Amino acid sequence: MDVDYRTAFDLAPVGLCLSRNRRIVDCNQQLCEMFASTRQALIGESFQVLYPSADEYERLGARMAPILNARGHYADDRIMMRSTGETFWCHVTGRALNRAAPHEAGIWAFEDLSAQRPVKAELTAREREVAARLLDGMTSKEIGKTLAISHRTVEIYRARLMRKYKASTTADLVHKLMAGV
């Protein structure tokens, strides 16, 4: 049986994207629908158009590079942004085609988590990063190390998140973040 890889790529149930130097080389229909855009509008664009802020794009790219270099792949849950300005939780998985130059070329899969985890509060870029790491089960010290900030700073952001989500404990905050309460 002949496999039509183009059809498989285009009709995959998750958003797929091919990248070169953090620019979109090709993408499928699911990615376009997820980000409320068109293939023509995304091809050639920097991945930055998918992020809530340029700062998050830069910080995440810098953090991903050594992981891609060491493992060849990367995955996390993060808040992304549709072309309409709506933010949403997204599971992102990627693979570098050349581990020695991790951003040179890659393939990325995006899964919209908004049905299970809606974004209910307006969060700053750093609050989004801390929230994502809390959902991964990381401690303040682990989050601080990952984000290159002190664990005390992480605790300040966690306290802000707890106020915004009206959570009394970290476990309650994680539950509310997951449920979008």
PDB file of C-alpha atoms in Angstrom:
ATOM      1  CA  MET A   1       0.000   0.000   0.000  1.00  0.00           C
ATOM      2  CA  ASP A   2       1.384   3.414  -0.971  1.00  0.00           C
ATOM      3  CA  VAL A   3       1.357   6.006   1.782  1.00  0.00           C
ATOM      4  CA  ASP A   4       0.623   9.576   0.804  1.00  0.00           C
ATOM      5  CA  TYR A   5       2.670  11.422   3.414  1.00  0.00           C
ATOM      6  CA  ARG A   6       1.391  14.832   2.321  1.00  0.00           C
ATOM      7  CA  THR A   7      -2.219  13.771   2.947  1.00  0.00           C
ATOM      8  CA  ALA A   8      -1.234  12.261   6.312  1.00  0.00           C
ATOM      9  CA  PHE A   9       0.525  15.530   7.257  1.00  0.00           C
ATOM     10  CA  ASP A  10      -2.361  17.713   6.109  1.00  0.00           C
ATOM     11  CA  LEU A  11      -5.097  15.669   7.795  1.00  0.00           C
ATOM     12  CA  ALA A  12      -3.306  14.761  11.050  1.00  0.00           C
ATOM     13  CA  PRO A  13      -5.517  15.209  14.148  1.00  0.00           C
ATOM     14  CA  VAL A  14      -2.916  17.520  15.750  1.00  0.00           C
ATOM     15  CA  GLY A  15      -1.319  20.693  14.476  1.00  0.00           C
ATOM     16  CA  LEU A  16       1.934  19.910  12.668  1.00  0.00           C
ATOM     17  CA  CYS A  17       4.631  22.292  11.580  1.00  0.00           C
ATOM     18  CA  LEU A  18       8.021  22.070   9.893  1.00  0.00           C
ATOM     19  CA  SER A  19      10.505  24.734  10.949  1.00  0.00           C
ATOM     20  CA  ARG A  20      13.794  26.213   9.892  1.00  0.00           C
ATOM     21  CA  ASN A  21      15.579  28.684  12.183  1.00  0.00           C
ATOM     22  CA  ARG A  22      12.377  29.125  14.230  1.00  0.00           C
ATOM     23  CA  ARG A  23      10.362  30.072  11.138  1.00  0.00           C
ATOM     24  CA  ILE A  24       7.389  28.124   9.819  1.00  0.00           C
ATOM     25  CA  VAL A  25       8.299  26.312   6.599  1.00  0.00           C
ATOM     26  CA  ASP A  26       5.081  24.280   6.321  1.00  0.00           C
ATOM     27  CA  CYS A  27       2.039  23.565   8.473  1.00  0.00           C
ATOM     28  CA  ASN A  28      -1.130  21.523   8.309  1.00  0.00           C
ATOM     29  CA  GLN A  29      -4.793  22.528   8.412  1.00  0.00           C
ATOM     30  CA  GLN A  30      -5.188  21.581  12.080  1.00  0.00           C
ATOM     31  CA  LEU A  31      -2.460  24.051  13.067  1.00  0.00           C
ATOM     32  CA  CYS A  32      -4.153  26.767  11.008  1.00  0.00           C
ATOM     33  CA  GLU A  33      -7.499  26.093  12.688  1.00  0.00           C
ATOM     34  CA  MET A  34      -5.919  25.986  16.147  1.00  0.00           C
ATOM     35  CA  PHE A  35      -4.244  29.367  15.686  1.00  0.00           C
ATOM     36  CA  ALA A  36      -7.172  30.884  13.724  1.00  0.00           C
ATOM     37  CA  SER A  37      -4.970  31.603  10.742  1.00  0.00           C
ATOM     38  CA  THR A  38      -4.306  30.450   7.204  1.00  0.00           C
ATOM     39  CA  ARG A  39      -1.427  28.455   5.807  1.00  0.00           C
ATOM     40  CA  GLN A  40      -0.486  31.402   3.575  1.00  0.00           C
ATOM     41  CA  ALA A  41      -0.380  33.733   6.596  1.00  0.00           C
ATOM     42  CA  LEU A  42       1.824  31.370   8.629  1.00  0.00           C
ATOM     43  CA  ILE A  43       4.344  30.098   6.056  1.00  0.00           C
ATOM     44  CA  GLY A  44       7.589  32.053   6.383  1.00  0.00           C
ATOM     45  CA  GLU A  45       6.579  33.641   9.681  1.00  0.00           C
ATOM     46  CA  SER A  46       8.562  33.422  12.883  1.00  0.00           C
ATOM     47  CA  PHE A  47       7.091  31.185  15.601  1.00  0.00           C
ATOM     48  CA  GLN A  48       6.820  34.437  17.556  1.00  0.00           C
ATOM     49  CA  VAL A  49       3.373  35.030  15.977  1.00  0.00           C
ATOM     50  CA  LEU A  50       2.095  32.036  18.000  1.00  0.00           C
ATOM     51  CA  TYR A  51       3.231  33.397  21.379  1.00  0.00           C
ATOM     52  CA  PRO A  52       1.493  35.884  23.694  1.00  0.00           C
ATOM     53  CA  SER A  53       4.682  37.979  23.867  1.00  0.00           C
ATOM     54  CA  ALA A  54       8.065  38.375  22.182  1.00  0.00           C
ATOM     55  CA  ASP A  55       9.705  37.943  25.583  1.00  0.00           C
ATOM     56  CA  GLU A  56       8.164  34.468  26.041  1.00  0.00           C
ATOM     57  CA  TYR A  57       9.219  33.490  22.529  1.00  0.00           C
ATOM     58  CA  GLU A  58      12.824  34.519  23.228  1.00  0.00           C
ATOM     59  CA  ARG A  59      13.052  32.975  26.697  1.00  0.00           C
ATOM     60  CA  LEU A  60      11.514  29.667  25.634  1.00  0.00           C
ATOM     61  CA  GLY A  61      13.746  29.446  22.566  1.00  0.00           C
ATOM     62  CA  ALA A  62      16.825  29.967  24.735  1.00  0.00           C
ATOM     63  CA  ARG A  63      15.615  27.377  27.258  1.00  0.00           C
ATOM     64  CA  MET A  64      14.719  24.785  24.585  1.00  0.00           C
ATOM     65  CA  ALA A  65      18.027  24.900  22.689  1.00  0.00           C
ATOM     66  CA  PRO A  66      20.181  23.002  25.229  1.00  0.00           C
ATOM     67  CA  ILE A  67      17.433  20.400  25.768  1.00  0.00           C
ATOM     68  CA  LEU A  68      17.031  19.889  22.019  1.00  0.00           C
ATOM     69  CA  ASN A  69      20.805  19.708  21.737  1.00  0.00           C
ATOM     70  CA  ALA A  70      21.087  17.062  24.483  1.00  0.00           C
ATOM     71  CA  ARG A  71      18.001  14.957  23.770  1.00  0.00           C
ATOM     72  CA  GLY A  72      17.002  15.852  20.243  1.00  0.00           C
ATOM     73  CA  HIS A  73      13.398  16.447  21.346  1.00  0.00           C
ATOM     74  CA  TYR A  74      11.420  18.770  23.604  1.00  0.00           C
ATOM     75  CA  ALA A  75       7.891  18.832  25.049  1.00  0.00           C
ATOM     76  CA  ASP A  76       5.915  21.029  27.419  1.00  0.00           C
ATOM     77  CA  ASP A  77       2.530  22.619  28.083  1.00  0.00           C
ATOM     78  CA  ARG A  78       2.416  26.363  27.584  1.00  0.00           C
ATOM     79  CA  ILE A  79       0.026  29.202  26.882  1.00  0.00           C
ATOM     80  CA  MET A  80      -0.019  30.156  23.210  1.00  0.00           C
ATOM     81  CA  MET A  81      -2.015  32.802  21.325  1.00  0.00           C
ATOM     82  CA  ARG A  82      -4.400  32.569  18.391  1.00  0.00           C
ATOM     83  CA  SER A  83      -4.323  35.265  15.701  1.00  0.00           C
ATOM     84  CA  THR A  84      -7.512  36.627  17.326  1.00  0.00           C
ATOM     85  CA  GLY A  85      -5.545  37.447  20.498  1.00  0.00           C
ATOM     86  CA  GLU A  86      -7.182  34.633  22.497  1.00  0.00           C
ATOM     87  CA  THR A  87      -4.733  32.741  24.690  1.00  0.00           C
ATOM     88  CA  PHE A  88      -4.980  28.988  25.247  1.00  0.00           C
ATOM     89  CA  TRP A  89      -3.099  26.105  26.827  1.00  0.00           C
ATOM     90  CA  CYS A  90      -1.216  24.027  24.296  1.00  0.00           C
ATOM     91  CA  HIS A  91       0.904  20.874  24.508  1.00  0.00           C
ATOM     92  CA  VAL A  92       3.933  21.315  22.238  1.00  0.00           C
ATOM     93  CA  THR A  93       6.284  18.524  21.201  1.00  0.00           C
ATOM     94  CA  GLY A  94       9.213  18.982  18.859  1.00  0.00           C
ATOM     95  CA  ARG A  95      12.188  17.212  17.407  1.00  0.00           C
ATOM     96  CA  ALA A  96      15.379  18.809  16.096  1.00  0.00           C
ATOM     97  CA  LEU A  97      16.554  17.318  12.815  1.00  0.00           C
ATOM     98  CA  ASN A  98      20.125  18.284  13.732  1.00  0.00           C
ATOM     99  CA  ARG A  99      20.892  18.108  17.460  1.00  0.00           C
ATOM    100  CA  ALA A 100      24.094  20.110  16.994  1.00  0.00           C
ATOM    101  CA  ALA A 101      22.027  23.039  15.652  1.00  0.00           C
ATOM    102  CA  PRO A 102      18.662  22.543  17.398  1.00  0.00           C
ATOM    103  CA  HIS A 103      16.794  25.461  15.832  1.00  0.00           C
ATOM    104  CA  GLU A 104      18.152  24.820  12.335  1.00  0.00           C
ATOM    105  CA  ALA A 105      15.281  22.506  11.337  1.00  0.00           C
ATOM    106  CA  GLY A 106      12.584  20.633  13.189  1.00  0.00           C
ATOM    107  CA  ILE A 107       9.152  19.128  13.251  1.00  0.00           C
ATOM    108  CA  TRP A 108       6.618  20.270  15.835  1.00  0.00           C
ATOM    109  CA  ALA A 109       3.248  19.004  17.000  1.00  0.00           C
ATOM    110  CA  PHE A 110       0.706  21.246  18.767  1.00  0.00           C
ATOM    111  CA  GLU A 111      -2.293  19.976  20.703  1.00  0.00           C
ATOM    112  CA  ASP A 112      -4.952  22.440  21.855  1.00  0.00           C
ATOM    113  CA  LEU A 113      -5.723  21.796  25.535  1.00  0.00           C
ATOM    114  CA  SER A 114      -8.312  24.556  25.909  1.00  0.00           C
ATOM    115  CA  ALA A 115     -11.246  22.128  26.193  1.00  0.00           C
ATOM    116  CA  GLN A 116      -9.634  20.521  29.248  1.00  0.00           C
ATOM    117  CA  ARG A 117      -7.772  23.567  30.570  1.00  0.00           C
ATOM    118  CA  PRO A 118      -9.250  26.954  29.644  1.00  0.00           C
ATOM    119  CA  VAL A 119      -7.308  30.118  30.479  1.00  0.00           C
ATOM    120  CA  LYS A 120      -9.500  31.963  32.977  1.00  0.00           C
ATOM    121  CA  ALA A 121      -7.294  34.768  34.291  1.00  0.00           C
ATOM    122  CA  GLU A 122      -5.163  37.417  32.647  1.00  0.00           C
ATOM    123  CA  LEU A 123      -1.614  36.324  33.371  1.00  0.00           C
ATOM    124  CA  THR A 124       1.734  37.968  32.788  1.00  0.00           C
ATOM    125  CA  ALA A 125       4.366  36.173  30.732  1.00  0.00           C
ATOM    126  CA  ARG A 126       6.254  35.086  33.849  1.00  0.00           C
ATOM    127  CA  GLU A 127       3.028  33.958  35.569  1.00  0.00           C
ATOM    128  CA  ARG A 128       2.275  31.780  32.532  1.00  0.00           C
ATOM    129  CA  GLU A 129       5.744  30.230  32.741  1.00  0.00           C
ATOM    130  CA  VAL A 130       5.432  29.541  36.477  1.00  0.00           C
ATOM    131  CA  ALA A 131       1.907  28.139  36.027  1.00  0.00           C
ATOM    132  CA  ALA A 132       3.113  25.765  33.314  1.00  0.00           C
ATOM    133  CA  ARG A 133       5.913  24.478  35.566  1.00  0.00           C
ATOM    134  CA  LEU A 134       3.528  24.082  38.528  1.00  0.00           C
ATOM    135  CA  LEU A 135       1.345  21.919  36.294  1.00  0.00           C
ATOM    136  CA  ASP A 136       4.438  19.802  35.588  1.00  0.00           C
ATOM    137  CA  GLY A 137       4.699  19.201  39.354  1.00  0.00           C
ATOM    138  CA  MET A 138       7.882  21.215  39.803  1.00  0.00           C
ATOM    139  CA  THR A 139       8.896  22.756  43.140  1.00  0.00           C
ATOM    140  CA  SER A 140       9.769  26.438  43.525  1.00  0.00           C
ATOM    141  CA  LYS A 141      13.471  25.573  43.512  1.00  0.00           C
ATOM    142  CA  GLU A 142      13.119  23.476  40.347  1.00  0.00           C
ATOM    143  CA  ILE A 143      11.077  26.204  38.649  1.00  0.00           C
ATOM    144  CA  GLY A 144      13.638  28.822  39.677  1.00  0.00           C
ATOM    145  CA  LYS A 145      16.477  26.759  38.259  1.00  0.00           C
ATOM    146  CA  THR A 146      14.580  26.124  35.005  1.00  0.00           C
ATOM    147  CA  LEU A 147      13.634  29.788  34.562  1.00  0.00           C
ATOM    148  CA  ALA A 148      16.975  31.117  35.893  1.00  0.00           C
ATOM    149  CA  ILE A 149      15.304  33.081  38.700  1.00  0.00           C
ATOM    150  CA  SER A 150      15.424  32.654  42.474  1.00  0.00           C
ATOM    151  CA  HIS A 151      12.997  30.304  44.204  1.00  0.00           C
ATOM    152  CA  ARG A 152      11.827  33.303  46.256  1.00  0.00           C
ATOM    153  CA  THR A 153      10.834  35.070  43.029  1.00  0.00           C
ATOM    154  CA  VAL A 154       8.957  31.928  41.973  1.00  0.00           C
ATOM    155  CA  GLU A 155       7.093  32.017  45.306  1.00  0.00           C
ATOM    156  CA  ILE A 156       6.060  35.632  44.634  1.00  0.00           C
ATOM    157  CA  TYR A 157       4.635  34.639  41.238  1.00  0.00           C
ATOM    158  CA  ARG A 158       2.924  31.607  42.749  1.00  0.00           C
ATOM    159  CA  ALA A 159       1.323  33.872  45.384  1.00  0.00           C
ATOM    160  CA  ARG A 160       0.064  36.168  42.607  1.00  0.00           C
ATOM    161  CA  LEU A 161      -1.370  33.154  40.769  1.00  0.00           C
ATOM    162  CA  MET A 162      -3.060  31.977  43.958  1.00  0.00           C
ATOM    163  CA  ARG A 163      -4.695  35.413  44.389  1.00  0.00           C
ATOM    164  CA  LYS A 164      -5.842  35.547  40.762  1.00  0.00           C
ATOM    165  CA  TYR A 165      -7.301  32.032  40.948  1.00  0.00           C
ATOM    166  CA  LYS A 166      -8.565  32.467  44.535  1.00  0.00           C
ATOM    167  CA  ALA A 167      -6.650  29.348  45.591  1.00  0.00           C
ATOM    168  CA  SER A 168      -5.821  28.617  49.231  1.00  0.00           C
ATOM    169  CA  THR A 169      -3.024  26.085  48.584  1.00  0.00           C
ATOM    170  CA  THR A 170      -0.657  25.181  45.769  1.00  0.00           C
ATOM    171  CA  ALA A 171      -2.621  21.960  45.231  1.00  0.00           C
ATOM    172  CA  ASP A 172      -5.825  24.017  44.941  1.00  0.00           C
ATOM    173  CA  LEU A 173      -4.065  26.338  42.459  1.00  0.00           C
ATOM    174  CA  VAL A 174      -2.906  23.397  40.329  1.00  0.00           C
ATOM    175  CA  HIS A 175      -6.444  21.985  40.369  1.00  0.00           C
ATOM    176  CA  LYS A 176      -7.904  25.344  39.313  1.00  0.00           C
ATOM    177  CA  LEU A 177      -5.277  25.805  36.592  1.00  0.00           C
ATOM    178  CA  MET A 178      -6.045  22.340  35.207  1.00  0.00           C
ATOM    179  CA  ALA A 179      -9.795  22.839  35.404  1.00  0.00           C
ATOM    180  CA  GLY A 180      -9.682  26.426  34.191  1.00  0.00           C
ATOM    181  CA  VAL A 181     -11.674  27.505  37.251  1.00  0.00           C
TER     182      VAL A 181
END
